[in-house]
PDB file of C-alpha atoms in Angstrom:
ATOM      1  CA  MET J  56      -6.961 -37.841  37.750  1.00 61.00           C
ATOM      2  CA  PRO J  57      -3.698 -37.410  39.637  1.00 62.00           C
ATOM      3  CA  THR J  58      -2.420 -40.430  41.470  1.00 53.00           C
ATOM      4  CA  GLN J  59      -0.434 -40.586  44.638  1.00 57.00           C
ATOM      5  CA  VAL J  60       2.545 -42.789  43.855  1.00 50.00           C
ATOM      6  CA  LYS J  61       4.166 -42.518  47.277  1.00 54.00           C
ATOM      7  CA  THR J  62       3.144 -41.338  50.705  1.00 59.00           C
ATOM      8  CA  LEU J  63       5.472 -38.847  52.307  1.00 59.00           C
ATOM      9  CA  LYS J  64       6.436 -39.324  55.889  1.00 63.00           C
ATOM     10  CA  SER J  65       7.578 -36.541  58.168  1.00 65.00           C
ATOM     11  CA  PRO J  66      11.350 -36.158  57.933  1.00 67.00           C
ATOM     12  CA  ARG J  67      13.537 -37.893  60.507  1.00 70.00           C
ATOM     13  CA  GLY J  68      17.194 -37.614  61.459  1.00 75.00           C
ATOM     14  CA  LEU J  69      19.366 -35.448  59.197  1.00 73.00           C
ATOM     15  CA  SER J  70      16.431 -34.710  56.869  1.00 72.00           C
ATOM     16  CA  ARG J  71      14.484 -33.306  59.809  1.00 70.00           C
ATOM     17  CA  LEU J  72      17.407 -31.089  60.752  1.00 70.00           C
ATOM     18  CA  LEU J  73      17.629 -29.741  57.189  1.00 77.00           C
ATOM     19  CA  PHE J  74      13.872 -29.124  57.014  1.00 76.00           C
ATOM     20  CA  ARG J  75      14.002 -27.242  60.320  1.00 80.00           C
ATOM     21  CA  LEU J  76      16.992 -25.082  59.356  1.00 86.00           C
ATOM     22  CA  PRO J  77      14.759 -22.270  57.975  1.00 91.00           C
ATOM     23  CA  ILE J  78      13.088 -21.975  61.408  1.00 93.00           C
ATOM     24  CA  GLY J  79      16.469 -20.973  62.816  1.00 90.00           C
ATOM     25  CA  MET J  80      16.855 -18.438  60.031  1.00 92.00           C
ATOM     26  CA  TYR J  81      13.542 -16.794  60.980  1.00 91.00           C
ATOM     27  CA  CYS J  82      14.438 -16.847  64.680  1.00 89.00           C
ATOM     28  CA  LEU J  83      17.708 -15.048  63.877  1.00 91.00           C
ATOM     29  CA  GLY J  84      15.823 -12.407  61.867  1.00 90.00           C
ATOM     30  CA  LEU J  85      17.055 -13.822  58.553  1.00 91.00           C
ATOM     31  CA  GLY J  86      13.662 -14.911  57.210  1.00 90.00           C
ATOM     32  CA  GLY J  87      13.820 -12.066  54.707  1.00 89.00           C
ATOM     33  CA  LEU J  88      16.482 -14.045  52.819  1.00 91.00           C
ATOM     34  CA  LEU J  89      13.772 -16.569  51.905  1.00 90.00           C
ATOM     35  CA  GLY J  90      11.633 -13.852  50.327  1.00 90.00           C
ATOM     36  CA  LYS J  91       7.889 -14.238  49.838  1.00 92.00           C
ATOM     37  CA  ARG J  92       8.152 -17.902  48.798  1.00 90.00           C
ATOM     38  CA  ALA J  93       8.351 -19.149  52.391  1.00 95.00           C
ATOM     39  CA  VAL J  94       6.334 -18.541  55.555  1.00 97.00           C
ATOM     40  CA  MET J  95       7.048 -19.460  59.155  1.00 97.00           C
ATOM     41  CA  LEU J  96       3.805 -20.609  60.726  1.00 98.00           C
ATOM     42  CA  ASP J  97       3.434 -20.379  64.510  1.00 98.00           C
ATOM     43  CA  HIS J  98       0.727 -22.652  65.892  1.00 98.00           C
ATOM     44  CA  ILE J  99      -0.260 -24.292  69.161  1.00 98.00           C
ATOM     45  CA  GLY J 100       0.320 -28.011  69.732  1.00 97.00           C
ATOM     46  CA  ARG J 101      -3.019 -29.777  70.092  1.00 96.00           C
ATOM     47  CA  LYS J 102      -1.711 -32.089  72.840  1.00 95.00           C
ATOM     48  CA  SER J 103       1.018 -30.025  74.504  1.00 96.00           C
ATOM     49  CA  GLY J 104      -0.478 -26.541  74.253  1.00 97.00           C
ATOM     50  CA  VAL J 105       3.060 -25.339  73.433  1.00 97.00           C
ATOM     51  CA  GLU J 106       3.813 -22.965  70.552  1.00 97.00           C
ATOM     52  CA  ARG J 107       5.230 -24.817  67.536  1.00 96.00           C
ATOM     53  CA  HIS J 108       6.861 -23.557  64.338  1.00 96.00           C
ATOM     54  CA  VAL J 109       7.102 -24.839  60.797  1.00 96.00           C
ATOM     55  CA  VAL J 110       8.375 -23.195  57.613  1.00 95.00           C
ATOM     56  CA  LEU J 111       6.267 -23.869  54.531  1.00 94.00           C
ATOM     57  CA  GLU J 112       6.446 -22.992  50.868  1.00 91.00           C
ATOM     58  CA  VAL J 113       4.001 -20.259  49.900  1.00 94.00           C
ATOM     59  CA  VAL J 114       1.686 -21.238  47.052  1.00 94.00           C
ATOM     60  CA  ARG J 115       0.381 -17.679  46.690  1.00 96.00           C
ATOM     61  CA  TYR J 116       1.166 -14.440  48.514  1.00 97.00           C
ATOM     62  CA  ASP J 117      -1.106 -11.382  48.423  1.00 96.00           C
ATOM     63  CA  LYS J 118       1.071  -8.257  48.703  1.00 94.00           C
ATOM     64  CA  GLU J 119      -1.817  -5.990  49.651  1.00 95.00           C
ATOM     65  CA  SER J 120      -3.274  -8.007  52.525  1.00 96.00           C
ATOM     66  CA  GLY J 121      -0.265 -10.085  53.557  1.00 96.00           C
ATOM     67  CA  ALA J 122      -2.349 -13.260  53.310  1.00 98.00           C
ATOM     68  CA  CYS J 123      -0.817 -16.391  51.865  1.00 97.00           C
ATOM     69  CA  VAL J 124      -1.881 -19.844  50.774  1.00 98.00           C
ATOM     70  CA  VAL J 125       0.000 -22.990  51.792  1.00 97.00           C
ATOM     71  CA  ALA J 126      -0.374 -26.673  50.938  1.00 93.00           C
ATOM     72  CA  VAL J 127      -0.169 -29.663  53.254  1.00 90.00           C
ATOM     73  CA  GLY J 128       2.695 -31.408  51.457  1.00 81.00           C
ATOM     74  CA  PHE J 129       3.325 -34.155  54.002  1.00 79.00           C
ATOM     75  CA  GLY J 130      -0.319 -35.155  54.221  1.00 81.00           C
ATOM     76  CA  LYS J 131      -3.137 -35.041  56.717  1.00 86.00           C
ATOM     77  CA  LYS J 132      -1.054 -36.637  59.472  1.00 87.00           C
ATOM     78  CA  SER J 133       1.327 -33.656  59.604  1.00 89.00           C
ATOM     79  CA  ASP J 134       1.413 -32.205  63.093  1.00 93.00           C
ATOM     80  CA  TRP J 135       0.952 -28.632  61.888  1.00 96.00           C
ATOM     81  CA  PHE J 136      -2.108 -29.670  59.847  1.00 96.00           C
ATOM     82  CA  LEU J 137      -3.671 -31.422  62.844  1.00 97.00           C
ATOM     83  CA  ASN J 138      -2.779 -28.513  65.134  1.00 98.00           C
ATOM     84  CA  ILE J 139      -4.287 -25.734  63.012  1.00 98.00           C
ATOM     85  CA  THR J 140      -7.322 -27.859  62.218  1.00 97.00           C
ATOM     86  CA  GLU J 141      -7.994 -28.022  65.952  1.00 97.00           C
ATOM     87  CA  ASN J 142      -6.936 -24.433  66.703  1.00 98.00           C
ATOM     88  CA  PRO J 143      -6.873 -22.131  63.660  1.00 98.00           C
ATOM     89  CA  ARG J 144      -5.496 -19.108  65.584  1.00 98.00           C
ATOM     90  CA  ILE J 145      -1.965 -18.624  64.272  1.00 98.00           C
ATOM     91  CA  GLY J 146       0.937 -16.271  63.831  1.00 98.00           C
ATOM     92  CA  PHE J 147       2.932 -16.196  60.620  1.00 98.00           C
ATOM     93  CA  THR J 148       5.988 -14.467  59.240  1.00 96.00           C
ATOM     94  CA  VAL J 149       6.632 -13.754  55.575  1.00 96.00           C
ATOM     95  CA  GLY J 150       9.990 -12.108  54.974  1.00 93.00           C
ATOM     96  CA  LYS J 151      10.468  -9.926  58.041  1.00 91.00           C
ATOM     97  CA  THR J 152       6.772  -9.208  58.641  1.00 94.00           C
ATOM     98  CA  PHE J 153       4.953 -11.019  61.453  1.00 95.00           C
ATOM     99  CA  ARG J 154       1.165 -11.128  61.594  1.00 97.00           C
ATOM    100  CA  LYS J 155      -1.423 -12.747  63.846  1.00 98.00           C
ATOM    101  CA  GLY J 156      -4.270 -14.376  62.016  1.00 98.00           C
ATOM    102  CA  THR J 157      -6.473 -17.348  61.264  1.00 98.00           C
ATOM    103  CA  ALA J 158      -5.831 -20.449  59.174  1.00 98.00           C
ATOM    104  CA  ILE J 159      -8.830 -21.109  56.936  1.00 98.00           C
ATOM    105  CA  ARG J 160      -9.037 -24.412  55.108  1.00 98.00           C
ATOM    106  CA  LEU J 161      -9.833 -24.030  51.414  1.00 98.00           C
ATOM    107  CA  ASN J 162     -12.490 -26.210  49.848  1.00 97.00           C
ATOM    108  CA  GLU J 163     -11.440 -28.662  47.120  1.00 94.00           C
ATOM    109  CA  GLN J 164     -12.319 -26.331  44.248  1.00 95.00           C
ATOM    110  CA  GLU J 165     -10.463 -23.377  45.792  1.00 97.00           C
ATOM    111  CA  ALA J 166      -7.440 -25.604  46.453  1.00 95.00           C
ATOM    112  CA  GLY J 167      -7.441 -26.837  42.861  1.00 93.00           C
ATOM    113  CA  LEU J 168      -7.612 -23.284  41.498  1.00 95.00           C
ATOM    114  CA  GLU J 169      -4.698 -22.238  43.731  1.00 95.00           C
ATOM    115  CA  LEU J 170      -2.644 -25.148  42.375  1.00 93.00           C
ATOM    116  CA  VAL J 171      -3.469 -24.197  38.778  1.00 93.00           C
ATOM    117  CA  HIS J 172      -2.348 -20.620  39.503  1.00 94.00           C
ATOM    118  CA  TYR J 173       0.867 -21.895  41.127  1.00 92.00           C
ATOM    119  CA  GLU J 174       1.571 -24.175  38.172  1.00 91.00           C
ATOM    120  CA  LYS J 175       1.221 -21.237  35.749  1.00 92.00           C
ATOM    121  CA  GLU J 176       3.403 -18.913  37.863  1.00 91.00           C
ATOM    122  CA  HIS J 177       6.095 -21.471  38.722  1.00 89.00           C
ATOM    123  CA  PRO J 178       6.015 -24.313  36.141  1.00 87.00           C
ATOM    124  CA  LEU J 179       9.400 -25.813  37.010  1.00 86.00           C
ATOM    125  CA  ALA J 180       8.846 -25.605  40.751  1.00 85.00           C
ATOM    126  CA  TRP J 181       5.383 -27.151  40.277  1.00 84.00           C
ATOM    127  CA  LYS J 182       6.769 -30.245  38.532  1.00 80.00           C
ATOM    128  CA  GLU J 183       9.392 -30.740  41.233  1.00 81.00           C
ATOM    129  CA  LEU J 184       6.947 -30.058  44.048  1.00 80.00           C
ATOM    130  CA  ALA J 185       4.260 -32.422  42.751  1.00 80.00           C
ATOM    131  CA  HIS J 186       6.870 -35.152  42.295  1.00 76.00           C
ATOM    132  CA  PHE J 187       8.407 -34.505  45.732  1.00 76.00           C
ATOM    133  CA  MET J 188       4.991 -34.737  47.399  1.00 76.00           C
ATOM    134  CA  GLY J 189       4.432 -38.102  45.729  1.00 79.00           C
ATOM    135  CA  TYR J 190       1.848 -37.165  43.100  1.00 78.00           C
ATOM    136  CA  GLN J 191       1.913 -38.114  39.454  1.00 78.00           C
ATOM    137  CA  VAL J 192       0.166 -35.481  37.326  1.00 78.00           C
ATOM    138  CA  ASP J 193      -0.315 -35.529  33.572  1.00 82.00           C
ATOM    139  CA  GLY J 194       0.238 -31.798  32.995  1.00 79.00           C
ATOM    140  CA  THR J 195      -3.345 -30.903  32.164  1.00 85.00           C
ATOM    141  CA  GLU J 196      -5.250 -28.188  34.002  1.00 88.00           C
ATOM    142  CA  GLU J 197      -7.986 -30.718  34.815  1.00 89.00           C
ATOM    143  CA  ASP J 198      -5.451 -32.972  36.518  1.00 84.00           C
ATOM    144  CA  THR J 199      -4.038 -30.092  38.550  1.00 87.00           C
ATOM    145  CA  LEU J 200      -7.559 -29.004  39.555  1.00 88.00           C
ATOM    146  CA  ALA J 201      -8.324 -32.567  40.651  1.00 86.00           C
ATOM    147  CA  LEU J 202      -5.262 -32.549  42.912  1.00 85.00           C
ATOM    148  CA  GLY J 203      -7.130 -29.983  45.022  1.00 86.00           C
ATOM    149  CA  LYS J 204      -9.336 -32.890  46.168  1.00 87.00           C
ATOM    150  CA  LEU J 205      -6.316 -34.773  47.484  1.00 86.00           C
ATOM    151  CA  MET J 206      -4.136 -32.020  48.929  1.00 87.00           C
ATOM    152  CA  PRO J 207      -5.497 -29.878  51.771  1.00 93.00           C
ATOM    153  CA  MET J 208      -4.637 -26.189  51.549  1.00 95.00           C
ATOM    154  CA  PHE J 209      -5.045 -23.232  53.879  1.00 98.00           C
ATOM    155  CA  LEU J 210      -5.360 -19.491  53.571  1.00 98.00           C
ATOM    156  CA  LEU J 211      -3.331 -17.777  56.299  1.00 98.00           C
ATOM    157  CA  ARG J 212      -5.387 -14.638  56.767  1.00 98.00           C
ATOM    158  CA  PRO J 213      -4.085 -11.742  58.873  1.00 98.00           C
ATOM    159  CA  ASP J 214      -6.427 -10.354  61.539  1.00 96.00           C
ATOM    160  CA  ASP J 215      -6.233  -6.896  59.991  1.00 83.00           C
ATOM    161  CA  GLU J 216      -7.451  -8.058  56.575  1.00 60.00           C
TER     162      GLU J 216
END
């Protein structure tokens, strides 16, 4: 079973600025430089009602539908997680393509299977990502599947799918 060895906190100060830099890239029309491995998620603040933006790593991108899967790397206290849990109507941009859609939370089994797929497609990135998010995994498929119980994930589904 994977263990969480550290709890990530939302970035502050200079780290926050660096994490938000990709938002500026998307706003300038340069999101295409990040390819299909990143998505800018537009969501509504649950308290403010104001549109918010976050750029996330894409776990899986479906070329045909434009849907993508993302993980909640900073935990269940992340503002974007809380916001889309309350209001799943979203907009999202992958590359230069913007879509309106719905954020659908995956169940634990679906999340685990997505992580297994990601690990197979991007083994080096997976090791770094798991470590960065504070999880210790033993490298087995069972361990990766079990991480789906700990890490919430969402399907960003376009309206036209």
